[in-house]
PDB file of C-alpha atoms in Angstrom:
ATOM      1  CA  MET A  13      66.671  53.597  81.293  1.00 51.00           C
ATOM      2  CA  VAL A  14      70.462  54.627  80.622  1.00 52.00           C
ATOM      3  CA  ARG A  15      71.025  56.640  77.410  1.00 52.00           C
ATOM      4  CA  PRO A  16      73.849  55.584  75.690  1.00 53.00           C
ATOM      5  CA  ARG A  17      77.072  57.245  75.899  1.00 54.00           C
ATOM      6  CA  LEU A  18      78.691  58.471  72.841  1.00 49.00           C
ATOM      7  CA  SER A  19      82.383  58.306  73.133  1.00 53.00           C
ATOM      8  CA  PRO A  20      84.183  61.894  72.036  1.00 54.00           C
ATOM      9  CA  TRP A  21      85.584  60.295  69.040  1.00 45.00           C
ATOM     10  CA  PHE A  22      81.743  59.644  68.118  1.00 46.00           C
ATOM     11  CA  ARG A  23      80.681  63.105  69.062  1.00 51.00           C
ATOM     12  CA  GLY A  24      83.094  65.040  67.142  1.00 53.00           C
ATOM     13  CA  VAL A  25      82.037  63.091  64.067  1.00 49.00           C
ATOM     14  CA  GLY A  26      79.168  63.501  64.322  1.00 53.00           C
ATOM     15  CA  GLY A  27      79.713  67.418  65.124  1.00 54.00           C
ATOM     16  CA  ALA A  28      81.779  67.919  61.671  1.00 55.00           C
ATOM     17  CA  SER A  29      79.213  66.195  60.121  1.00 59.00           C
ATOM     18  CA  LEU A  30      76.218  68.501  61.412  1.00 57.00           C
ATOM     19  CA  GLY A  31      78.464  71.664  60.873  1.00 59.00           C
ATOM     20  CA  ARG A  32      79.068  70.429  57.245  1.00 64.00           C
ATOM     21  CA  LEU A  33      75.345  69.919  56.823  1.00 59.00           C
ATOM     22  CA  HIS A  34      74.821  73.455  57.795  1.00 60.00           C
ATOM     23  CA  GLU A  35      77.359  74.696  56.112  1.00 66.00           C
ATOM     24  CA  ALA A  36      75.800  73.280  52.969  1.00 61.00           C
ATOM     25  CA  GLU A  37      72.233  74.751  53.724  1.00 62.00           C
ATOM     26  CA  VAL A  38      73.298  77.526  53.629  1.00 63.00           C
ATOM     27  CA  LEU A  39      75.032  77.329  50.723  1.00 65.00           C
ATOM     28  CA  ILE A  40      72.328  76.514  49.016  1.00 67.00           C
ATOM     29  CA  ALA A  41      69.844  79.102  50.740  1.00 61.00           C
ATOM     30  CA  GLU A  42      72.104  81.429  49.082  1.00 65.00           C
ATOM     31  CA  SER A  43      72.301  79.864  45.929  1.00 65.00           C
ATOM     32  CA  TRP A  44      68.654  79.852  45.478  1.00 64.00           C
ATOM     33  CA  GLY A  45      68.880  83.170  46.743  1.00 64.00           C
ATOM     34  CA  ARG A  46      70.349  84.516  44.416  1.00 67.00           C
ATOM     35  CA  ARG A  47      68.703  82.973  41.728  1.00 68.00           C
ATOM     36  CA  ASP A  48      65.355  84.720  43.180  1.00 64.00           C
ATOM     37  CA  ALA A  49      66.883  87.483  43.015  1.00 57.00           C
ATOM     38  CA  LYS A  50      68.546  87.289  39.670  1.00 61.00           C
ATOM     39  CA  ARG A  51      65.141  86.390  38.590  1.00 68.00           C
ATOM     40  CA  ARG A  52      63.679  89.363  40.024  1.00 67.00           C
ATOM     41  CA  LEU A  53      65.974  91.371  38.127  1.00 62.00           C
ATOM     42  CA  GLU A  54      65.390  89.888  35.088  1.00 63.00           C
ATOM     43  CA  ASN A  55      61.334  89.968  35.373  1.00 62.00           C
ATOM     44  CA  GLU A  56      61.689  94.123  36.759  1.00 62.00           C
ATOM     45  CA  GLY A  57      64.397  94.724  33.631  1.00 60.00           C
ATOM     46  CA  SER A  58      61.303  92.880  31.174  1.00 57.00           C
ATOM     47  CA  ARG A  59      58.721  94.735  33.207  1.00 60.00           C
ATOM     48  CA  CYS A  60      60.771  97.994  32.296  1.00 53.00           C
ATOM     49  CA  ARG A  61      61.536  97.322  28.343  1.00 56.00           C
ATOM     50  CA  LEU A  62      57.729  96.722  28.232  1.00 50.00           C
ATOM     51  CA  ILE A  63      56.995  99.775  29.586  1.00 52.00           C
ATOM     52  CA  ALA A  64      59.954 102.046  27.609  1.00 50.00           C
ATOM     53  CA  VAL A  65      58.221 100.131  23.995  1.00 53.00           C
ATOM     54  CA  LYS A  66      54.698 101.067  25.058  1.00 55.00           C
ATOM     55  CA  ALA A  67      56.185 104.440  25.519  1.00 53.00           C
ATOM     56  CA  GLU A  68      57.953 104.617  22.515  1.00 59.00           C
ATOM     57  CA  GLU A  69      54.702 103.178  20.470  1.00 67.00           C
ATOM     58  CA  GLN A  70      52.482 105.807  22.063  1.00 77.00           C
ATOM     59  CA  TYR A  71      55.228 108.863  20.427  1.00 76.00           C
ATOM     60  CA  LYS A  72      55.497 106.697  17.209  1.00 88.00           C
ATOM     61  CA  GLY A  73      53.298 108.056  13.698  1.00 89.00           C
ATOM     62  CA  VAL A  74      52.721 111.413  12.301  1.00 91.00           C
ATOM     63  CA  ARG A  75      50.683 112.672  14.655  1.00 92.00           C
ATOM     64  CA  GLY A  76      49.994 115.922  16.495  1.00 92.00           C
ATOM     65  CA  TRP A  77      52.738 118.726  15.971  1.00 95.00           C
ATOM     66  CA  LEU A  78      54.462 116.502  13.837  1.00 96.00           C
ATOM     67  CA  LEU A  79      51.685 115.845  11.177  1.00 96.00           C
ATOM     68  CA  LEU A  80      51.291 119.796  11.638  1.00 97.00           C
ATOM     69  CA  LEU A  81      54.590 120.277  10.673  1.00 98.00           C
ATOM     70  CA  CYS A  82      54.059 117.861   7.769  1.00 97.00           C
ATOM     71  CA  ILE A  83      51.210 120.002   6.561  1.00 98.00           C
ATOM     72  CA  ASN A  84      53.114 123.192   6.641  1.00 98.00           C
ATOM     73  CA  LEU A  85      55.914 122.388   4.614  1.00 98.00           C
ATOM     74  CA  THR A  86      54.205 120.342   1.882  1.00 98.00           C
ATOM     75  CA  ILE A  87      51.385 122.343   1.767  1.00 97.00           C
ATOM     76  CA  LEU A  88      51.315 126.074   3.467  1.00 97.00           C
ATOM     77  CA  ASP A  89      54.870 127.288   2.713  1.00 96.00           C
ATOM     78  CA  PRO A  90      54.672 126.052  -0.861  1.00 97.00           C
ATOM     79  CA  ALA A  91      51.486 128.186  -1.604  1.00 97.00           C
ATOM     80  CA  SER A  92      52.176 130.963   0.443  1.00 95.00           C
ATOM     81  CA  ILE A  93      56.145 131.334  -1.140  1.00 95.00           C
ATOM     82  CA  VAL A  94      54.285 130.959  -4.973  1.00 95.00           C
ATOM     83  CA  LEU A  95      51.599 133.431  -4.259  1.00 94.00           C
ATOM     84  CA  GLY A  96      53.796 135.936  -2.860  1.00 91.00           C
ATOM     85  CA  VAL A  97      56.284 135.662  -5.849  1.00 90.00           C
ATOM     86  CA  PHE A  98      53.469 135.489  -8.563  1.00 90.00           C
ATOM     87  CA  GLY A  99      51.427 137.730  -6.668  1.00 87.00           C
ATOM     88  CA  ALA A 100      53.848 140.692  -6.625  1.00 81.00           C
ATOM     89  CA  LEU A 101      54.423 140.547 -10.355  1.00 79.00           C
ATOM     90  CA  PRO A 102      51.697 142.979 -11.270  1.00 77.00           C
ATOM     91  CA  LEU A 103      52.802 145.184  -8.785  1.00 70.00           C
ATOM     92  CA  ALA A 104      56.229 145.443 -10.334  1.00 72.00           C
ATOM     93  CA  ASP A 105      56.874 148.488 -12.698  1.00 70.00           C
ATOM     94  CA  PHE A 106      59.697 147.016 -14.906  1.00 71.00           C
ATOM     95  CA  GLU A 107      59.739 149.773 -17.589  1.00 74.00           C
ATOM     96  CA  LYS A 108      60.473 152.605 -14.929  1.00 75.00           C
ATOM     97  CA  ASN A 109      62.765 150.703 -13.082  1.00 75.00           C
ATOM     98  CA  PRO A 110      64.440 148.027 -14.609  1.00 78.00           C
ATOM     99  CA  GLU A 111      66.872 146.902 -11.589  1.00 82.00           C
ATOM    100  CA  MET A 112      63.217 145.759  -9.885  1.00 83.00           C
ATOM    101  CA  GLN A 113      63.013 143.030 -13.052  1.00 85.00           C
ATOM    102  CA  ARG A 114      66.508 141.961 -11.916  1.00 88.00           C
ATOM    103  CA  PHE A 115      65.435 141.949  -8.021  1.00 88.00           C
ATOM    104  CA  MET A 116      62.069 139.891  -8.632  1.00 89.00           C
ATOM    105  CA  VAL A 117      63.901 137.622 -11.008  1.00 90.00           C
ATOM    106  CA  ILE A 118      66.783 136.495  -8.298  1.00 93.00           C
ATOM    107  CA  SER A 119      64.226 136.533  -5.548  1.00 93.00           C
ATOM    108  CA  GLY A 120      61.923 134.825  -7.958  1.00 94.00           C
ATOM    109  CA  VAL A 121      63.721 132.331  -8.534  1.00 95.00           C
ATOM    110  CA  CYS A 122      65.392 131.389  -4.604  1.00 96.00           C
ATOM    111  CA  ARG A 123      61.968 131.173  -3.179  1.00 96.00           C
ATOM    112  CA  LEU A 124      60.663 129.133  -5.897  1.00 97.00           C
ATOM    113  CA  ALA A 125      63.723 126.550  -4.843  1.00 98.00           C
ATOM    114  CA  LEU A 126      62.854 127.405  -1.137  1.00 97.00           C
ATOM    115  CA  ALA A 127      59.169 126.179  -2.430  1.00 98.00           C
ATOM    116  CA  ALA A 128      60.509 123.282  -3.848  1.00 98.00           C
ATOM    117  CA  PHE A 129      62.748 121.969  -1.163  1.00 98.00           C
ATOM    118  CA  SER A 130      59.860 122.510   1.405  1.00 98.00           C
ATOM    119  CA  LEU A 131      58.130 120.286  -0.103  1.00 98.00           C
ATOM    120  CA  TYR A 132      60.670 117.426  -0.385  1.00 98.00           C
ATOM    121  CA  ALA A 133      61.243 117.995   3.181  1.00 98.00           C
ATOM    122  CA  GLY A 134      57.328 117.554   4.086  1.00 97.00           C
ATOM    123  CA  ILE A 135      57.097 114.785   1.670  1.00 98.00           C
ATOM    124  CA  ALA A 136      59.938 113.179   3.654  1.00 97.00           C
ATOM    125  CA  LEU A 137      58.904 113.448   7.202  1.00 97.00           C
ATOM    126  CA  TRP A 138      55.426 112.506   5.831  1.00 96.00           C
ATOM    127  CA  ARG A 139      56.816 109.095   4.118  1.00 95.00           C
ATOM    128  CA  ILE A 140      58.739 108.924   7.482  1.00 95.00           C
ATOM    129  CA  HIS A 141      62.129 108.749   5.726  1.00 94.00           C
ATOM    130  CA  ALA A 142      64.642 108.265   7.866  1.00 93.00           C
ATOM    131  CA  ASP A 143      66.341 111.116   6.407  1.00 95.00           C
ATOM    132  CA  GLY A 144      63.368 113.122   7.169  1.00 95.00           C
ATOM    133  CA  PRO A 145      64.510 114.856   9.885  1.00 97.00           C
ATOM    134  CA  SER A 146      67.919 116.015   8.911  1.00 97.00           C
ATOM    135  CA  ILE A 147      66.060 117.235   4.763  1.00 97.00           C
ATOM    136  CA  ALA A 148      63.653 119.248   7.069  1.00 98.00           C
ATOM    137  CA  LYS A 149      66.292 120.939   9.517  1.00 97.00           C
ATOM    138  CA  ARG A 150      68.802 121.535   6.144  1.00 98.00           C
ATOM    139  CA  TYR A 151      64.916 123.257   4.711  1.00 98.00           C
ATOM    140  CA  PHE A 152      65.257 125.607   8.011  1.00 98.00           C
ATOM    141  CA  GLN A 153      69.002 126.557   7.278  1.00 97.00           C
ATOM    142  CA  ALA A 154      68.368 127.389   3.488  1.00 97.00           C
ATOM    143  CA  ALA A 155      65.506 129.387   4.743  1.00 97.00           C
ATOM    144  CA  VAL A 156      67.595 131.442   7.165  1.00 96.00           C
ATOM    145  CA  LEU A 157      70.214 132.082   4.679  1.00 96.00           C
ATOM    146  CA  TYR A 158      67.554 133.072   2.221  1.00 96.00           C
ATOM    147  CA  SER A 159      66.222 135.514   4.724  1.00 94.00           C
ATOM    148  CA  ALA A 160      69.594 136.924   5.171  1.00 93.00           C
ATOM    149  CA  PHE A 161      70.438 137.206   1.464  1.00 94.00           C
ATOM    150  CA  ALA A 162      66.868 138.840   1.214  1.00 92.00           C
ATOM    151  CA  LEU A 163      68.164 141.746   2.939  1.00 90.00           C
ATOM    152  CA  LEU A 164      70.744 142.311   1.021  1.00 89.00           C
ATOM    153  CA  LEU A 165      69.486 141.438  -2.401  1.00 90.00           C
ATOM    154  CA  PRO A 166      67.926 145.302  -3.033  1.00 87.00           C
ATOM    155  CA  GLY A 167      71.412 146.848  -2.654  1.00 84.00           C
ATOM    156  CA  MET A 168      73.188 144.136  -4.434  1.00 88.00           C
ATOM    157  CA  VAL A 169      70.907 144.952  -7.796  1.00 85.00           C
ATOM    158  CA  GLY A 170      70.876 148.184  -7.170  1.00 83.00           C
ATOM    159  CA  LEU A 171      67.845 149.311  -6.447  1.00 80.00           C
ATOM    160  CA  SER A 172      67.299 153.284  -5.889  1.00 78.00           C
ATOM    161  CA  ASP A 173      67.569 154.778  -2.288  1.00 79.00           C
ATOM    162  CA  GLU A 174      63.791 155.221  -2.784  1.00 80.00           C
ATOM    163  CA  LEU A 175      62.542 151.671  -3.142  1.00 78.00           C
ATOM    164  CA  TYR A 176      65.372 150.387  -1.205  1.00 79.00           C
ATOM    165  CA  ALA A 177      63.882 152.257   1.660  1.00 81.00           C
ATOM    166  CA  GLU A 178      60.279 151.040   1.365  1.00 79.00           C
ATOM    167  CA  MET A 179      61.301 147.992   0.811  1.00 80.00           C
ATOM    168  CA  ALA A 180      63.338 147.606   3.942  1.00 81.00           C
ATOM    169  CA  GLY A 181      61.021 147.755   6.278  1.00 84.00           C
ATOM    170  CA  ALA A 182      59.017 144.975   4.932  1.00 84.00           C
ATOM    171  CA  SER A 183      61.920 142.847   4.081  1.00 86.00           C
ATOM    172  CA  LEU A 184      63.607 143.234   7.781  1.00 89.00           C
ATOM    173  CA  LEU A 185      59.741 142.265   9.268  1.00 92.00           C
ATOM    174  CA  SER A 186      59.883 139.380   7.026  1.00 90.00           C
ATOM    175  CA  SER A 187      63.212 137.950   7.460  1.00 91.00           C
ATOM    176  CA  VAL A 188      62.656 138.530  11.662  1.00 93.00           C
ATOM    177  CA  MET A 189      59.366 136.415  11.464  1.00 94.00           C
ATOM    178  CA  THR A 190      60.460 133.682   8.787  1.00 94.00           C
ATOM    179  CA  ILE A 191      63.547 133.443  11.212  1.00 94.00           C
ATOM    180  CA  CYS A 192      61.617 133.077  14.537  1.00 96.00           C
ATOM    181  CA  TYR A 193      59.471 130.704  12.785  1.00 96.00           C
ATOM    182  CA  VAL A 194      62.702 128.436  11.062  1.00 96.00           C
ATOM    183  CA  MET A 195      64.237 128.350  14.938  1.00 96.00           C
ATOM    184  CA  ALA A 196      60.507 126.941  16.700  1.00 97.00           C
ATOM    185  CA  TRP A 197      60.447 124.254  14.506  1.00 98.00           C
ATOM    186  CA  TYR A 198      64.151 123.559  13.878  1.00 98.00           C
ATOM    187  CA  LEU A 199      64.023 122.910  18.122  1.00 97.00           C
ATOM    188  CA  TYR A 200      60.992 120.791  17.559  1.00 97.00           C
ATOM    189  CA  LEU A 201      62.581 118.648  15.025  1.00 97.00           C
ATOM    190  CA  VAL A 202      65.646 118.271  17.718  1.00 96.00           C
ATOM    191  CA  LYS A 203      63.728 117.960  20.978  1.00 95.00           C
ATOM    192  CA  SER A 204      59.910 116.113  19.878  1.00 95.00           C
ATOM    193  CA  LYS A 205      59.739 112.870  21.637  1.00 93.00           C
ATOM    194  CA  ARG A 206      57.522 111.476  18.608  1.00 95.00           C
ATOM    195  CA  VAL A 207      60.635 112.592  15.930  1.00 95.00           C
ATOM    196  CA  LYS A 208      62.716 110.347  17.989  1.00 94.00           C
ATOM    197  CA  ALA A 209      60.388 107.466  18.514  1.00 93.00           C
ATOM    198  CA  THR A 210      59.185 107.673  14.716  1.00 94.00           C
ATOM    199  CA  PHE A 211      62.419 108.202  12.962  1.00 92.00           C
ATOM    200  CA  GLN A 212      64.986 106.744  14.669  1.00 81.00           C
ATOM    201  CA  PRO A 213      66.625 103.083  13.715  1.00 63.00           C
ATOM    202  CA  SER A 214      64.593  99.884  14.903  1.00 48.00           C
ATOM    203  CA  ASP A 215      67.225  98.179  16.283  1.00 41.00           C
ATOM    204  CA  GLN A 216      68.304 101.192  18.744  1.00 36.00           C
TER     205      GLN A 216
END
């Protein structure tokens, strides 16, 4: 059987058509490939966002170290300050040392103000107030300032050298311990994942 022979013109037209058809197939394949890649990227992005949300939810809430900080600020620190202020009153001899009365009044007012500030900061954290961490940081800054002021106060009110020397060691130790305590909790507020997850705005 003799096969029909195609003219060169027909072969050229057919070859061009086949070439365009192949190009179209390649373009379609590339388009589908890009769509698949885009879909995979979107799915991967959604999966990553879901993982991030789950990790964030894990750290949200007043628990762990944040709960301990709230207890310290709301209960333990104010109670310790109030007991320290009123516990020292019976030990002071104001008739013999009138300067001690001035010292106790100034120190007591400052410390009671710190106790109120501590209570306010603890409640703000416990209630997850948006400015809770900032309020707690300001309280810690005030506590450091008072610790430095307390070292200078005996000399400012004119306590005798004997009383000043007697109080200097205890005041220095108390100030150092307070500063270390404050620095530890201040760094916690700055670095803690739980604090960031609990107090950051919901749209971030």
